[in-house]
Amino acid sequence: MTKKYFGTDGIRGAINSKYINGDMFFKFGLASGTFFKSQKKIKQTAIIAKDTRLSGYTLEPALVSGLTSAGMHVYTLGPLPTNGLAMLTKAMKANMGIMITASHNPHYDNGLKLFGPDGMKLSDKIEKKIENLIDKGIIKNLSRPEKLGRVKRLENGTKKYLKILKKNFPKEFNLRGLRIVIDCANGAGYKAGPELLKSLGAKVIAIGINPNGMNINQNCGSTYPNKIKLAVKRHRAHLGISLDGDADRIIMSDELGNIIDGDQIIAALATRWKNKKMLRGGVVGTLMSNYGLEKFFKSEKIKFIRANVGDRYVKENMKKNNFNLGGEQSGHIILGKFATTGDGLLVALEVLFALRKGRKASSFFNKFKKTPQILENISVKNKSIIKNLEVKKSVKKAEKLMKGHGRILVRESGTESKIRVMGESENKHLLDKCINIILKQIK
């Protein structure tokens, strides 16, 4: 389904660009508010959270104005992890939840992610309906003065979220005796992350907790895992936790300083859940999941399905196949038993719960040997270059050479103006050759 505004994970782009500006966010608010109000629920409410970008102060009022103009009552939560918003949307029985964030992108980008009353990200079908409302001239949907919505700030959103998180574990569960480093990327989890770990008794070394509106994801967080690796070694920590800008991703470091990506976290959790008879059905990965993970699951007799990139598509496949575990190499991991979307802090708790009897992180992780992988992200003016005849020919040529020795994947980024070229093979020379064949035609 071709969409005009929404990508694989909401809407995202440079602030004050074509779609990411006050005028458009008013329209997004009015259109989404109009759509959900039409679902004939008695209580018409929306809740809004955000990360720490300076542009949030520009976009949030516009979004609130659009929602209240549609007749929705709005609660604003301030900085909160994305899954905190999803959980509170469901717990508060709101019609919808909106997260203002550009996730792992730099500070000059922003966007939004929309959630339904079940705490699930909206389907392509609903997003398309909201787009249609925008394009059909939504001003006619403005409410009469007496029907306008009201706005209220909730100051206890973080406490409510942490309470829901901790309810998923036994009351006696604690982290006393553990030294944990957490990198909050100067983002949405800068309060919730350290507060959660300290409340459970851990000695916490927190970095990336001084947001200034422009340092979100700047040389920190899950896109810069070397920072957590060095911090774990420096502080002799038992574990390192690295979040992204909206805290729905997690990359970890074991006590030896080994960087643990999403695939390795998923492998460890799947193995544990299978042994505890907690794993339902199998695991959903994505087109980007390492081939070594697929081979590992095959050896463990764990069913593995690849979905399109984006944790929304992972969740849809989990629901369709009745699986309760899925995620991405980038660290979006969905624990279906507890959550409807990725949550770095929830995954961290599940890992820490597995280590609670003194097991070392290095023995829990590193379940499989990764197949060598190259990923090139090429910035382009127009992503439609992927449909260029010469580019298509180069991809076919590379796939033909790689057949039987690995795999090639070329796709548009759903959130940035980039083409992503990925290849995997044990044959490094062949891998380099195939990637370069494609890159020459795109660059």
Coordinates of C-alpha atoms in Angstrom, one line a residue:
M1 CA 0.0 0.0 0.0
T2 CA 1.6 3.3 -1.1
K3 CA 1.4 6.0 1.5
K4 CA 2.0 9.7 1.1
Y5 CA 3.2 10.8 4.5
F6 CA 3.8 7.7 6.7
G7 CA 6.9 5.5 6.3
T8 CA 7.7 2.2 7.9
D9 CA 7.6 3.7 11.4
G10 CA 5.4 6.8 11.5
I11 CA 6.4 10.1 9.9
R12 CA 9.9 11.4 10.1
G13 CA 12.1 14.0 8.5
A14 CA 14.0 17.3 8.9
I15 CA 12.3 19.9 11.1
N16 CA 10.5 22.6 9.2
S17 CA 10.7 20.5 6.0
K18 CA 7.7 19.6 3.8
Y19 CA 5.9 17.4 6.3
I20 CA 7.6 18.1 9.6
N21 CA 6.4 21.6 10.6
G22 CA 3.7 23.2 12.7
D23 CA 1.2 23.5 9.9
M24 CA 1.4 19.8 9.0
F25 CA 1.3 18.7 12.6
F26 CA -1.9 20.7 13.1
K27 CA -3.3 18.7 10.2
F28 CA -2.0 15.4 11.5
G29 CA -3.7 16.2 14.8
L30 CA -7.0 17.2 13.3
A31 CA -7.1 14.3 10.9
S32 CA -6.1 11.6 13.4
G33 CA -8.4 13.1 16.0
T34 CA -11.3 13.1 13.5
F35 CA -10.6 9.5 12.5
F36 CA -10.5 8.2 16.1
K37 CA -13.5 10.3 17.2
S38 CA -15.5 8.6 14.4
Q39 CA -14.9 5.3 16.1
K40 CA -17.8 6.2 18.4
K41 CA -16.1 5.7 21.8
I42 CA -17.6 7.4 24.7
K43 CA -14.4 8.9 26.1
Q44 CA -12.6 10.9 23.4
T45 CA -9.0 11.3 24.6
A46 CA -5.5 11.3 23.2
I47 CA -2.2 11.2 25.1
I48 CA 1.1 12.7 23.8
A49 CA 4.6 12.0 24.8
K50 CA 7.9 13.1 23.2
D51 CA 11.6 12.7 23.3
T52 CA 14.0 15.6 24.1
R53 CA 14.5 17.4 20.8
L54 CA 14.2 21.1 20.9
S55 CA 11.8 21.0 18.0
G56 CA 9.3 19.1 20.2
Y57 CA 8.4 22.5 21.7
T58 CA 7.4 23.6 18.2
L59 CA 5.5 20.5 17.1
E60 CA 3.7 19.5 20.3
P61 CA 1.5 22.7 20.5
A62 CA 0.5 22.4 16.8
L63 CA -0.4 18.7 17.3
V64 CA -2.4 19.5 20.5
S65 CA -4.2 22.3 18.6
G66 CA -5.2 19.9 15.8
L67 CA -6.5 17.3 18.3
T68 CA -8.5 19.7 20.4
S69 CA -9.9 21.3 17.3
A70 CA -11.2 17.8 16.4
G71 CA -12.9 17.6 19.8
M72 CA -10.4 15.3 21.5
H73 CA -9.3 15.8 25.1
V74 CA -5.5 15.7 25.3
Y75 CA -3.1 14.6 28.1
T76 CA 0.6 15.6 27.6
L77 CA 3.2 13.5 29.4
G78 CA 6.5 15.1 28.4
P79 CA 9.6 13.0 27.8
L80 CA 8.8 9.3 28.0
P81 CA 9.9 6.1 26.2
T82 CA 7.8 5.1 23.2
N83 CA 6.5 2.0 24.9
G84 CA 5.7 3.9 28.0
L85 CA 3.3 5.9 25.8
A86 CA 1.9 2.7 24.3
M87 CA 1.3 1.1 27.7
L88 CA -0.3 4.2 29.1
T89 CA -2.5 4.6 26.0
K90 CA -3.9 1.2 26.8
A91 CA -4.0 1.6 30.6
M92 CA -5.7 5.0 30.4
K93 CA -8.2 3.6 27.9
A94 CA -7.4 6.5 25.5
N95 CA -8.6 6.5 21.9
M96 CA -5.1 7.1 20.7
G97 CA -1.5 7.8 21.7
I98 CA 1.1 9.9 19.8
M99 CA 4.8 9.9 20.3
I100 CA 6.7 12.9 19.0
T101 CA 10.1 11.5 18.0
A102 CA 12.6 10.8 15.3
S103 CA 13.9 7.8 17.2
H104 CA 17.7 7.2 16.6
N105 CA 17.9 10.1 14.1
P106 CA 19.9 13.3 14.8
H107 CA 18.4 16.3 16.6
Y108 CA 17.5 18.2 13.4
D109 CA 15.0 15.5 12.5
N110 CA 11.6 14.9 14.2
G111 CA 8.4 13.0 13.5
L112 CA 5.6 11.1 15.1
K113 CA 4.4 7.5 15.8
L114 CA 0.7 6.8 16.2
F115 CA -0.8 4.1 18.5
G116 CA -4.4 2.9 18.7
P117 CA -6.4 2.2 21.9
D118 CA -4.9 -1.3 22.1
G119 CA -1.3 0.2 22.4
M120 CA -0.5 -1.1 18.9
K121 CA 1.0 1.0 16.1
L122 CA -1.5 1.8 13.5
S123 CA -1.9 -0.4 10.4
D124 CA -1.1 0.8 6.9
K125 CA -4.9 0.8 6.3
I126 CA -5.6 3.3 9.1
E127 CA -2.6 5.4 8.3
K128 CA -3.9 5.7 4.7
K129 CA -7.4 6.8 6.0
I130 CA -5.7 9.5 8.1
E131 CA -3.8 10.6 5.0
N132 CA -7.0 10.8 3.0
L133 CA -8.6 13.0 5.6
I134 CA -5.7 15.4 5.3
D135 CA -5.8 15.5 1.6
K136 CA -9.6 16.0 1.4
G137 CA -9.5 19.3 3.2
I138 CA -9.9 18.6 6.9
I139 CA -10.8 22.2 7.9
K140 CA -14.5 21.1 7.5
N141 CA -13.8 18.8 10.5
L142 CA -13.2 21.7 13.0
S143 CA -15.4 21.4 16.0
R144 CA -17.9 23.9 17.2
P145 CA -16.6 26.1 20.1
E146 CA -18.6 24.1 22.7
K147 CA -17.2 20.8 21.4
L148 CA -13.5 21.7 21.6
G149 CA -11.2 19.4 23.6
R150 CA -9.4 20.3 26.8
V151 CA -5.7 19.8 27.6
K152 CA -4.1 18.6 30.8
R153 CA -0.4 17.9 31.7
L154 CA 0.2 14.6 33.5
E155 CA 3.3 14.9 35.7
N156 CA 3.4 11.3 36.9
G157 CA 3.7 9.5 33.5
T158 CA 7.1 8.1 34.2
K159 CA 6.1 6.7 37.5
K160 CA 3.0 5.1 36.0
Y161 CA 5.1 3.5 33.2
L162 CA 7.7 2.1 35.6
K163 CA 5.0 0.6 37.8
I164 CA 3.5 -1.2 34.8
L165 CA 7.0 -2.5 33.8
K166 CA 7.8 -3.8 37.3
K167 CA 4.4 -5.6 37.6
N168 CA 5.7 -8.1 34.9
F169 CA 8.2 -9.5 37.4
P170 CA 8.0 -11.1 40.9
K171 CA 7.9 -8.6 43.8
E172 CA 11.1 -10.0 45.2
F173 CA 13.0 -9.4 42.0
N174 CA 15.9 -7.0 42.7
L175 CA 19.2 -5.9 41.2
R176 CA 21.2 -5.5 44.5
G177 CA 24.9 -6.2 44.1
L178 CA 24.9 -5.4 40.3
R179 CA 26.8 -2.6 38.8
I180 CA 25.0 -1.4 35.6
V181 CA 26.0 1.2 33.1
I182 CA 23.1 2.8 31.1
D183 CA 23.4 5.1 28.2
C184 CA 20.1 7.0 27.6
A185 CA 21.2 8.8 24.4
N186 CA 20.2 12.1 26.0
G187 CA 16.7 11.0 24.9
A188 CA 13.3 10.0 26.1
G189 CA 14.6 7.4 28.6
Y190 CA 16.9 9.8 30.4
K191 CA 14.7 9.9 33.6
A192 CA 13.0 6.5 33.4
G193 CA 16.1 4.4 32.7
P194 CA 18.2 5.3 35.8
E195 CA 15.2 5.6 38.0
L196 CA 14.0 2.0 37.1
L197 CA 17.4 0.4 37.8
K198 CA 18.0 2.4 41.0
S199 CA 14.5 1.5 42.3
L200 CA 15.5 -2.2 42.0
G201 CA 18.7 -1.7 44.0
A202 CA 21.4 -1.6 41.3
K203 CA 24.4 0.6 41.5
V204 CA 23.8 2.7 38.4
I205 CA 26.4 4.6 36.3
A206 CA 24.2 6.7 34.0
I207 CA 25.5 8.5 30.9
G208 CA 23.6 10.3 28.1
I209 CA 21.2 11.9 30.7
N210 CA 21.8 15.6 30.1
P211 CA 19.6 16.5 27.1
N212 CA 19.9 20.0 25.8
G213 CA 17.6 19.7 22.9
M214 CA 20.3 19.1 20.4
N215 CA 22.5 16.3 21.8
I216 CA 20.0 13.5 21.4
N217 CA 21.8 10.5 19.8
Q218 CA 25.0 12.6 19.4
N219 CA 27.9 10.2 19.8
C220 CA 25.9 8.2 22.3
G221 CA 23.1 5.7 22.6
S222 CA 22.5 2.5 20.6
T223 CA 23.9 3.9 17.4
Y224 CA 27.3 4.4 19.1
P225 CA 27.7 1.1 21.0
N226 CA 31.4 1.7 21.5
K227 CA 30.5 4.2 24.2
I228 CA 28.7 1.6 26.4
K229 CA 31.5 -0.9 25.7
L230 CA 34.2 1.5 27.0
A231 CA 32.0 2.5 30.0
V232 CA 31.5 -1.1 31.0
K233 CA 35.2 -1.7 31.0
R234 CA 36.0 1.5 32.8
H235 CA 33.5 0.9 35.6
R236 CA 33.9 -2.9 35.7
A237 CA 30.2 -3.2 35.3
H238 CA 28.2 -6.5 35.1
L239 CA 26.2 -5.2 32.2
G240 CA 25.8 -2.3 29.8
I241 CA 22.5 -1.0 28.5
S242 CA 22.4 1.4 25.5
L243 CA 19.1 3.0 24.4
D244 CA 18.2 5.1 21.4
G245 CA 16.4 8.5 21.3
D246 CA 12.9 7.2 22.1
A247 CA 14.2 4.2 24.1
D248 CA 12.4 1.5 22.0
R249 CA 15.8 0.1 20.9
I250 CA 18.4 -1.6 23.0
I251 CA 22.0 -2.6 22.4
M252 CA 24.0 -4.2 25.2
S253 CA 27.5 -4.9 26.4
D254 CA 28.5 -8.0 28.5
E255 CA 30.9 -7.7 31.4
L256 CA 33.8 -8.3 29.0
G257 CA 32.9 -5.4 26.8
N258 CA 31.5 -7.5 23.9
I259 CA 28.8 -5.5 22.1
I260 CA 25.5 -7.5 22.0
D261 CA 23.2 -6.5 19.1
G262 CA 19.5 -7.2 18.7
D263 CA 20.0 -10.5 17.0
Q264 CA 22.2 -11.8 19.8
I265 CA 19.7 -10.6 22.4
I266 CA 16.8 -12.3 20.6
A267 CA 18.8 -15.6 20.3
A268 CA 19.5 -15.6 24.0
L269 CA 15.9 -14.8 25.0
A270 CA 14.5 -17.3 22.6
T271 CA 16.7 -20.1 23.9
R272 CA 15.8 -19.2 27.5
W273 CA 12.1 -19.0 26.7
K274 CA 12.1 -22.3 24.9
N275 CA 13.8 -24.0 27.8
K276 CA 11.3 -22.5 30.2
K277 CA 8.4 -23.4 27.9
M278 CA 7.6 -19.7 27.5
L279 CA 8.3 -19.4 23.8
R280 CA 5.1 -19.6 21.8
G281 CA 5.3 -20.7 18.2
G282 CA 8.6 -19.2 17.2
V283 CA 10.5 -16.0 16.5
V284 CA 9.9 -13.2 13.9
G285 CA 12.9 -11.4 12.6
T286 CA 13.3 -9.1 9.6
L287 CA 14.9 -9.1 6.2
M288 CA 18.0 -7.6 7.9
S289 CA 18.3 -10.3 10.6
N290 CA 21.7 -12.0 10.3
Y291 CA 21.8 -15.3 8.4
G292 CA 23.8 -16.8 11.4
L293 CA 20.7 -16.2 13.6
E294 CA 18.5 -18.1 11.1
K295 CA 21.0 -21.0 11.0
F296 CA 21.1 -21.0 14.8
F297 CA 17.3 -21.2 15.1
K298 CA 17.3 -24.0 12.6
S299 CA 19.8 -26.0 14.7
E300 CA 17.7 -25.3 17.8
K301 CA 14.5 -26.3 16.1
I302 CA 13.0 -22.9 16.6
K303 CA 10.7 -21.7 13.9
F304 CA 11.9 -18.4 12.3
I305 CA 10.0 -16.0 10.0
R306 CA 11.4 -12.9 8.3
A307 CA 9.1 -9.8 8.2
N308 CA 9.6 -6.5 6.4
V309 CA 11.9 -4.0 8.3
G310 CA 10.1 -2.1 11.0
D311 CA 8.9 -3.3 14.4
R312 CA 5.3 -2.7 13.3
Y313 CA 5.7 -5.4 10.6
V314 CA 7.4 -7.6 13.2
K315 CA 4.4 -7.2 15.5
E316 CA 1.9 -7.9 12.7
N317 CA 3.6 -11.1 11.9
M318 CA 3.8 -12.1 15.5
K319 CA 0.1 -11.6 15.8
K320 CA -0.7 -13.4 12.6
N321 CA 1.4 -16.5 13.5
N322 CA 0.6 -16.3 17.3
F323 CA 4.3 -15.9 18.2
N324 CA 5.4 -14.0 21.3
L325 CA 8.9 -13.0 20.5
G326 CA 10.3 -10.9 17.6
G327 CA 12.6 -8.1 16.7
E328 CA 15.4 -6.5 14.7
Q329 CA 19.1 -6.5 14.6
S330 CA 19.0 -2.8 15.4
G331 CA 17.6 -3.6 18.9
H332 CA 13.9 -3.2 18.4
I333 CA 12.7 -6.2 20.3
I334 CA 9.1 -7.1 21.1
L335 CA 8.3 -9.3 24.1
G336 CA 4.8 -10.2 23.1
K337 CA 4.0 -11.6 26.6
F338 CA 4.4 -8.1 28.1
A339 CA 4.3 -5.4 25.3
T340 CA 2.9 -4.4 22.0
T341 CA 6.0 -2.6 20.7
G342 CA 9.8 -2.4 21.2
D343 CA 10.9 -1.4 24.7
G344 CA 14.6 -1.1 25.6
L345 CA 14.0 -1.0 29.4
L346 CA 11.6 -4.0 29.3
V347 CA 14.1 -6.1 27.4
A348 CA 16.8 -5.0 29.8
L349 CA 14.7 -6.2 32.8
E350 CA 14.0 -9.5 31.1
V351 CA 17.8 -10.1 30.5
L352 CA 18.6 -9.0 34.1
F353 CA 15.9 -11.4 35.4
A354 CA 17.7 -14.2 33.6
L355 CA 21.0 -13.2 35.2
R356 CA 19.5 -12.8 38.7
K357 CA 21.2 -15.9 40.1
G358 CA 24.7 -14.6 39.4
R359 CA 25.1 -15.8 35.8
K360 CA 27.5 -13.7 33.8
A361 CA 26.2 -11.8 30.7
S362 CA 28.9 -13.3 28.5
S363 CA 27.6 -16.8 29.2
F364 CA 24.0 -15.8 28.5
F365 CA 24.7 -14.1 25.2
N366 CA 26.9 -14.9 22.2
K367 CA 24.7 -17.9 21.1
F368 CA 25.7 -18.0 17.5
K369 CA 28.5 -16.9 15.2
K370 CA 27.4 -14.0 13.0
T371 CA 27.7 -14.4 9.2
P372 CA 29.9 -11.5 8.0
Q373 CA 27.7 -8.7 6.9
I374 CA 28.2 -5.4 5.1
L375 CA 25.6 -2.7 5.4
E376 CA 26.0 0.5 3.3
N377 CA 23.6 3.4 3.8
I378 CA 23.7 5.7 0.8
S379 CA 22.2 9.2 1.0
V380 CA 20.2 10.0 -2.1
K381 CA 18.1 12.9 -3.3
N382 CA 15.3 10.6 -4.5
K383 CA 14.8 7.1 -3.3
S384 CA 13.1 6.1 -6.5
I385 CA 16.7 5.6 -7.9
I386 CA 16.2 2.0 -6.7
K387 CA 13.8 1.5 -9.6
N388 CA 16.4 2.7 -12.1
L389 CA 17.1 0.1 -14.8
E390 CA 20.9 0.1 -14.3
V391 CA 20.5 -0.2 -10.6
K392 CA 18.1 -3.2 -11.0
K393 CA 20.6 -4.8 -13.4
S394 CA 23.4 -4.4 -10.9
V395 CA 21.3 -6.0 -8.1
K396 CA 20.5 -9.0 -10.4
K397 CA 24.1 -9.4 -11.3
A398 CA 25.2 -9.3 -7.6
E399 CA 22.4 -11.8 -6.6
K400 CA 23.5 -14.2 -9.4
L401 CA 27.1 -14.1 -8.2
M402 CA 26.1 -14.5 -4.6
K403 CA 23.7 -17.4 -5.2
G404 CA 24.5 -20.3 -2.9
H405 CA 27.1 -18.3 -1.0
G406 CA 25.1 -15.8 0.9
R407 CA 22.4 -13.1 0.2
I408 CA 21.9 -9.6 -1.0
L409 CA 19.2 -7.1 0.1
V410 CA 18.7 -3.6 -1.4
R411 CA 15.8 -1.5 -0.1
E412 CA 14.7 2.0 0.5
S413 CA 14.9 3.4 4.1
G414 CA 11.4 3.9 5.5
T415 CA 12.6 6.8 7.7
E416 CA 15.4 8.5 5.9
S417 CA 16.4 9.6 2.3
K418 CA 18.7 6.6 2.0
I419 CA 19.1 3.4 0.1
R420 CA 20.3 0.5 2.3
V421 CA 22.5 -2.1 0.6
M422 CA 23.2 -5.2 2.7
G423 CA 25.1 -8.4 1.9
E424 CA 26.0 -11.5 3.9
S425 CA 28.5 -14.2 3.1
E426 CA 31.4 -16.2 4.6
N427 CA 33.3 -15.3 1.4
K428 CA 34.5 -11.8 2.2
H429 CA 36.1 -11.2 -1.3
L430 CA 32.8 -12.2 -3.0
L431 CA 30.8 -10.1 -0.5
D432 CA 32.9 -6.9 -1.2
K433 CA 32.7 -7.5 -5.0
C434 CA 28.9 -7.9 -5.0
I435 CA 28.3 -4.8 -2.8
N436 CA 30.5 -2.6 -4.9
I437 CA 28.7 -3.7 -8.1
I438 CA 25.5 -2.2 -6.7
L439 CA 27.1 0.9 -5.0
K440 CA 28.7 2.0 -8.3
Q441 CA 25.2 2.4 -9.8
I442 CA 23.7 4.2 -6.8
K443 CA 26.4 6.6 -5.8

